[in-house]
């Protein structure tokens, strides 16, 4: 799958970030396909601003998605296909996950 | 170096997150040593709550550090050794970086 490998382009703060960290029980092909599909689906979601995602061979993953507001985050959480995948994740894929809902208050960057 | 590979243990919100995403020009040994030293140093910093960090072979890195409040974040940013490393990073290591200061408002987790 295409793991996103650059800083997301986001508008001036304030906006929101959802920090999702997870540890997988196993790394099966179905998980990879499902992740890919979710990234396609979330990109079409109202208020979605961007995503950054990295994982390693130990099954640890950090995915940060950026959003316009809390209502858009809630709508994505309750997206029907996404709900099915969340259920599948709890039953089959994840040993642990944590979701942090954050308001991005300030930012700065550097380009060489 | 020991890249942190699990969800950080943090207190109940509100607290703060600093999302640091970067793309490196090159992956030299000095950078790795410096990162390791900074992780040791930040862990002793007042108000530091935890860190999650992942990088890949393309030089993309996501490091999220968690903090008690904005004052503690500012104190770490202005730590003398850290300032030297930030300067070195802009001169030698980074093609790009972005820093987002966020207030963690809500969170939930799952354990299997």
mmCIF file of C-alpha atoms in Angstrom:
data_model
loop_
_atom_site.group_PDB
_atom_site.id
_atom_site.type_symbol
_atom_site.label_atom_id
_atom_site.label_comp_id
_atom_site.label_asym_id
_atom_site.label_seq_id
_atom_site.Cartn_x
_atom_site.Cartn_y
_atom_site.Cartn_z
ATOM 1 C CA UNK A 1 0.000 0.000 0.000
ATOM 2 C CA UNK A 2 0.973 3.633 -0.293
ATOM 3 C CA UNK A 3 1.986 4.722 3.178
ATOM 4 C CA UNK A 4 1.983 8.512 3.282
ATOM 5 C CA UNK A 5 5.558 9.718 3.680
ATOM 6 C CA UNK A 6 5.551 13.475 3.890
ATOM 7 C CA UNK A 7 4.254 16.254 6.138
ATOM 8 C CA UNK A 8 0.618 16.893 5.306
ATOM 9 C CA UNK A 9 -0.284 20.263 3.775
ATOM 10 C CA UNK A 10 -2.727 21.848 6.157
ATOM 11 C CA UNK A 11 -4.280 25.317 6.445
ATOM 12 C CA UNK A 12 -3.434 27.888 9.117
ATOM 13 C CA UNK A 13 -4.456 26.822 12.639
ATOM 14 C CA UNK A 14 -6.778 26.264 14.306
ATOM 15 C CA UNK A 15 -7.756 22.885 12.914
ATOM 16 C CA UNK A 16 -7.856 19.387 14.409
ATOM 17 C CA UNK A 17 -5.557 16.359 14.514
ATOM 18 C CA UNK A 18 -6.476 12.774 15.332
ATOM 19 C CA UNK A 19 -3.418 10.868 16.539
ATOM 20 C CA UNK A 20 -4.014 7.143 16.124
ATOM 21 C CA UNK A 21 -1.336 4.818 17.526
ATOM 22 C CA UNK A 22 -1.736 1.059 17.317
ATOM 23 C CA UNK A 23 0.024 -2.222 17.855
ATOM 24 C CA UNK A 24 -1.133 -5.086 15.655
ATOM 25 C CA UNK A 25 -1.503 -8.723 16.638
ATOM 26 C CA UNK A 26 -0.416 -9.768 13.166
ATOM 27 C CA UNK A 27 0.214 -8.160 9.813
ATOM 28 C CA UNK A 28 -2.158 -9.860 7.413
ATOM 29 C CA UNK A 29 -2.872 -8.978 3.807
ATOM 30 C CA UNK A 30 -6.497 -8.168 4.622
ATOM 31 C CA UNK A 31 -5.328 -5.452 7.021
ATOM 32 C CA UNK A 32 -3.150 -3.871 4.324
ATOM 33 C CA UNK A 33 -5.986 -3.896 1.783
ATOM 34 C CA UNK A 34 -8.389 -2.492 4.317
ATOM 35 C CA UNK A 35 -5.951 0.295 5.316
ATOM 36 C CA UNK A 36 -5.498 1.236 1.689
ATOM 37 C CA UNK A 37 -9.239 1.386 1.146
ATOM 38 C CA UNK A 38 -9.758 3.482 4.302
ATOM 39 C CA UNK A 39 -7.120 5.990 3.119
ATOM 40 C CA UNK A 40 -8.993 6.330 -0.192
ATOM 41 C CA UNK A 41 -12.306 6.682 1.616
ATOM 42 C CA UNK A 42 -11.109 9.197 4.235
ATOM 43 C CA UNK A 43 -9.638 11.398 1.497
ATOM 44 C CA UNK A 44 -13.189 11.924 0.196
ATOM 45 C CA UNK A 45 -14.553 12.681 3.642
ATOM 46 C CA UNK A 46 -15.975 16.148 4.350
ATOM 47 C CA UNK A 47 -13.501 18.347 6.216
ATOM 48 C CA UNK A 48 -10.519 16.003 5.756
ATOM 49 C CA UNK A 49 -7.279 18.014 5.419
ATOM 50 C CA UNK A 50 -4.492 15.437 5.186
ATOM 51 C CA UNK A 51 -2.823 12.385 6.706
ATOM 52 C CA UNK A 52 0.604 11.151 7.796
ATOM 53 C CA UNK A 53 1.211 7.482 8.467
ATOM 54 C CA UNK A 54 4.202 5.339 9.385
ATOM 55 C CA UNK A 55 4.505 1.777 10.592
ATOM 56 C CA UNK A 56 7.318 -0.623 11.342
ATOM 57 C CA UNK A 57 7.984 -4.360 11.185
ATOM 58 C CA UNK A 58 7.002 -4.815 14.837
ATOM 59 C CA UNK A 59 3.404 -3.887 14.021
ATOM 60 C CA UNK A 60 3.516 -0.423 15.596
ATOM 61 C CA UNK A 61 1.769 2.277 13.570
ATOM 62 C CA UNK A 62 1.255 6.015 13.930
ATOM 63 C CA UNK A 63 -1.381 7.625 11.723
ATOM 64 C CA UNK A 64 -2.257 11.298 12.118
ATOM 65 C CA UNK A 65 -5.238 12.653 10.230
ATOM 66 C CA UNK A 66 -6.071 16.353 10.088
ATOM 67 C CA UNK A 67 -9.575 17.792 10.086
ATOM 68 C CA UNK A 68 -11.444 21.061 9.793
ATOM 69 C CA UNK A 69 -13.519 20.543 12.944
ATOM 70 C CA UNK A 70 -14.862 18.051 15.500
ATOM 71 C CA UNK A 71 -18.100 17.448 13.589
ATOM 72 C CA UNK A 72 -16.144 16.193 10.563
ATOM 73 C CA UNK A 73 -14.092 13.867 12.798
ATOM 74 C CA UNK A 74 -17.300 12.456 14.287
ATOM 75 C CA UNK A 75 -18.846 11.947 10.857
ATOM 76 C CA UNK A 76 -15.797 9.958 9.730
ATOM 77 C CA UNK A 77 -15.842 7.873 12.924
ATOM 78 C CA UNK A 78 -19.476 6.986 12.165
ATOM 79 C CA UNK A 79 -18.992 6.349 8.450
ATOM 80 C CA UNK A 80 -20.645 2.957 7.801
ATOM 81 C CA UNK A 81 -17.708 1.268 6.043
ATOM 82 C CA UNK A 82 -15.327 2.706 8.622
ATOM 83 C CA UNK A 83 -17.466 1.328 11.479
ATOM 84 C CA UNK A 84 -17.240 -2.169 9.974
ATOM 85 C CA UNK A 85 -13.455 -1.889 9.702
ATOM 86 C CA UNK A 86 -13.176 -0.593 13.289
ATOM 87 C CA UNK A 87 -15.139 -3.654 14.487
ATOM 88 C CA UNK A 88 -12.960 -5.996 12.414
ATOM 89 C CA UNK A 89 -9.874 -4.282 13.843
ATOM 90 C CA UNK A 90 -10.946 -4.864 17.443
ATOM 91 C CA UNK A 91 -11.839 -8.506 16.720
ATOM 92 C CA UNK A 92 -8.877 -9.502 14.581
ATOM 93 C CA UNK A 93 -6.062 -7.046 14.070
ATOM 94 C CA UNK A 94 -5.254 -4.903 17.064
ATOM 95 C CA UNK A 95 -3.521 -5.777 20.289
ATOM 96 C CA UNK A 96 -3.857 -2.138 21.321
ATOM 97 C CA UNK A 97 -4.840 1.219 19.955
ATOM 98 C CA UNK A 98 -5.176 4.737 21.268
ATOM 99 C CA UNK A 99 -6.978 7.695 19.708
ATOM 100 C CA UNK A 100 -6.200 11.265 20.731
ATOM 101 C CA UNK A 101 -8.362 14.157 19.516
ATOM 102 C CA UNK A 102 -6.306 17.359 19.420
ATOM 103 C CA UNK A 103 -6.771 20.973 18.502
ATOM 104 C CA UNK A 104 -3.795 22.275 16.499
ATOM 105 C CA UNK A 105 -3.207 25.718 17.975
ATOM 106 C CA UNK A 106 0.097 26.792 16.398
ATOM 107 C CA UNK A 107 2.596 25.562 13.844
ATOM 108 C CA UNK A 108 5.809 26.471 12.077
ATOM 109 C CA UNK A 109 7.974 24.824 9.492
ATOM 110 C CA UNK A 110 11.377 24.856 7.838
ATOM 111 C CA UNK A 111 12.364 24.203 4.228
ATOM 112 C CA UNK A 112 15.935 23.790 3.052
ATOM 113 C CA UNK B 1 19.040 3.907 18.623
ATOM 114 C CA UNK B 2 15.928 2.994 20.521
ATOM 115 C CA UNK B 3 13.066 4.302 18.472
ATOM 116 C CA UNK B 4 9.976 4.377 20.679
ATOM 117 C CA UNK B 5 7.522 1.765 19.451
ATOM 118 C CA UNK B 6 4.444 1.910 21.609
ATOM 119 C CA UNK B 7 1.627 4.304 22.483
ATOM 120 C CA UNK B 8 2.844 6.703 25.145
ATOM 121 C CA UNK B 9 1.238 6.497 28.584
ATOM 122 C CA UNK B 10 -0.263 9.902 29.223
ATOM 123 C CA UNK B 11 -2.601 11.329 31.890
ATOM 124 C CA UNK B 12 -6.231 12.278 31.347
ATOM 125 C CA UNK B 13 -6.697 15.228 28.954
ATOM 126 C CA UNK B 14 -6.206 18.078 28.670
ATOM 127 C CA UNK B 15 -2.485 17.996 27.976
ATOM 128 C CA UNK B 16 -0.374 18.965 24.951
ATOM 129 C CA UNK B 17 1.138 17.182 21.945
ATOM 130 C CA UNK B 18 3.945 18.401 19.697
ATOM 131 C CA UNK B 19 3.759 16.699 16.313
ATOM 132 C CA UNK B 20 7.149 16.904 14.602
ATOM 133 C CA UNK B 21 7.322 15.610 11.023
ATOM 134 C CA UNK B 22 10.566 15.785 9.063
ATOM 135 C CA UNK B 23 12.257 14.711 5.876
ATOM 136 C CA UNK B 24 16.012 14.279 6.092
ATOM 137 C CA UNK B 25 18.584 15.160 3.434
ATOM 138 C CA UNK B 26 20.687 12.208 4.477
ATOM 139 C CA UNK B 27 20.787 9.663 7.269
ATOM 140 C CA UNK B 28 24.154 10.081 8.931
ATOM 141 C CA UNK B 29 25.440 8.474 12.086
ATOM 142 C CA UNK B 30 25.748 11.852 13.806
ATOM 143 C CA UNK B 31 22.001 12.376 13.369
ATOM 144 C CA UNK B 32 21.252 9.023 14.976
ATOM 145 C CA UNK B 33 23.522 9.730 17.948
ATOM 146 C CA UNK B 34 22.064 13.185 18.333
ATOM 147 C CA UNK B 35 18.475 11.854 18.226
ATOM 148 C CA UNK B 36 19.306 9.303 20.877
ATOM 149 C CA UNK B 37 20.827 11.968 23.109
ATOM 150 C CA UNK B 38 17.838 14.290 22.617
ATOM 151 C CA UNK B 39 15.448 11.475 23.630
ATOM 152 C CA UNK B 40 17.442 10.959 26.826
ATOM 153 C CA UNK B 41 17.511 14.693 27.499
ATOM 154 C CA UNK B 42 13.819 15.340 26.785
ATOM 155 C CA UNK B 43 12.843 12.518 29.154
ATOM 156 C CA UNK B 44 14.363 14.556 32.000
ATOM 157 C CA UNK B 45 12.602 17.735 30.931
ATOM 158 C CA UNK B 46 10.034 19.310 33.277
ATOM 159 C CA UNK B 47 6.472 18.481 32.232
ATOM 160 C CA UNK B 48 7.469 15.833 29.671
ATOM 161 C CA UNK B 49 4.841 13.063 29.540
ATOM 162 C CA UNK B 50 5.962 10.690 26.797
ATOM 163 C CA UNK B 51 7.035 10.270 23.181
ATOM 164 C CA UNK B 52 6.233 8.194 20.097
ATOM 165 C CA UNK B 53 8.623 8.106 17.160
ATOM 166 C CA UNK B 54 8.781 6.289 13.839
ATOM 167 C CA UNK B 55 10.927 6.769 10.764
ATOM 168 C CA UNK B 56 11.422 4.970 7.488
ATOM 169 C CA UNK B 57 14.228 4.321 4.993
ATOM 170 C CA UNK B 58 13.198 7.329 2.877
ATOM 171 C CA UNK B 59 14.187 9.697 5.691
ATOM 172 C CA UNK B 60 10.624 10.557 6.729
ATOM 173 C CA UNK B 61 10.091 10.734 10.481
ATOM 174 C CA UNK B 62 7.139 11.376 12.774
ATOM 175 C CA UNK B 63 7.888 12.131 16.421
ATOM 176 C CA UNK B 64 5.103 13.088 18.810
ATOM 177 C CA UNK B 65 6.035 14.320 22.272
ATOM 178 C CA UNK B 66 3.461 14.909 25.005
ATOM 179 C CA UNK B 67 3.602 17.717 27.559
ATOM 180 C CA UNK B 68 1.841 19.038 30.624
ATOM 181 C CA UNK B 69 1.502 22.588 29.304
ATOM 182 C CA UNK B 70 2.745 25.199 26.807
ATOM 183 C CA UNK B 71 5.352 26.611 29.204
ATOM 184 C CA UNK B 72 7.080 23.223 29.446
ATOM 185 C CA UNK B 73 7.102 22.935 25.627
ATOM 186 C CA UNK B 74 8.686 26.382 25.358
ATOM 187 C CA UNK B 75 11.314 25.539 27.977
ATOM 188 C CA UNK B 76 12.307 22.408 26.015
ATOM 189 C CA UNK B 77 12.455 24.370 22.747
ATOM 190 C CA UNK B 78 14.871 26.805 24.429
ATOM 191 C CA UNK B 79 16.991 24.183 26.184
ATOM 192 C CA UNK B 80 20.607 25.065 25.335
ATOM 193 C CA UNK B 81 21.694 21.655 23.997
ATOM 194 C CA UNK B 82 18.427 21.337 22.111
ATOM 195 C CA UNK B 83 18.948 24.766 20.480
ATOM 196 C CA UNK B 84 22.369 23.656 19.207
ATOM 197 C CA UNK B 85 20.876 20.483 17.738
ATOM 198 C CA UNK B 86 18.024 22.444 16.112
ATOM 199 C CA UNK B 87 20.606 24.708 14.443
ATOM 200 C CA UNK B 88 22.666 21.718 13.288
ATOM 201 C CA UNK B 89 19.476 20.136 11.946
ATOM 202 C CA UNK B 90 18.607 23.166 9.825
ATOM 203 C CA UNK B 91 22.179 23.429 8.505
ATOM 204 C CA UNK B 92 22.921 19.769 7.835
ATOM 205 C CA UNK B 93 20.164 17.234 8.292
ATOM 206 C CA UNK B 94 16.718 18.411 7.303
ATOM 207 C CA UNK B 95 15.221 18.984 3.902
ATOM 208 C CA UNK B 96 11.970 19.896 5.603
ATOM 209 C CA UNK B 97 10.310 19.850 8.976
ATOM 210 C CA UNK B 98 7.013 20.926 10.432
ATOM 211 C CA UNK B 99 6.076 21.418 14.082
ATOM 212 C CA UNK B 100 2.452 21.442 15.224
ATOM 213 C CA UNK B 101 1.536 22.429 18.786
ATOM 214 C CA UNK B 102 -1.726 20.755 19.792
ATOM 215 C CA UNK B 103 -4.005 20.584 22.791
ATOM 216 C CA UNK B 104 -5.179 17.011 23.416
ATOM 217 C CA UNK B 105 -8.849 17.445 24.275
ATOM 218 C CA UNK B 106 -10.152 13.870 24.339
ATOM 219 C CA UNK B 107 -8.869 10.328 24.027
ATOM 220 C CA UNK B 108 -9.917 6.699 24.166
ATOM 221 C CA UNK B 109 -8.154 3.412 23.776
ATOM 222 C CA UNK B 110 -8.653 -0.300 23.200
ATOM 223 C CA UNK B 111 -6.758 -3.266 24.608
ATOM 224 C CA UNK B 112 -7.186 -6.826 23.401
#
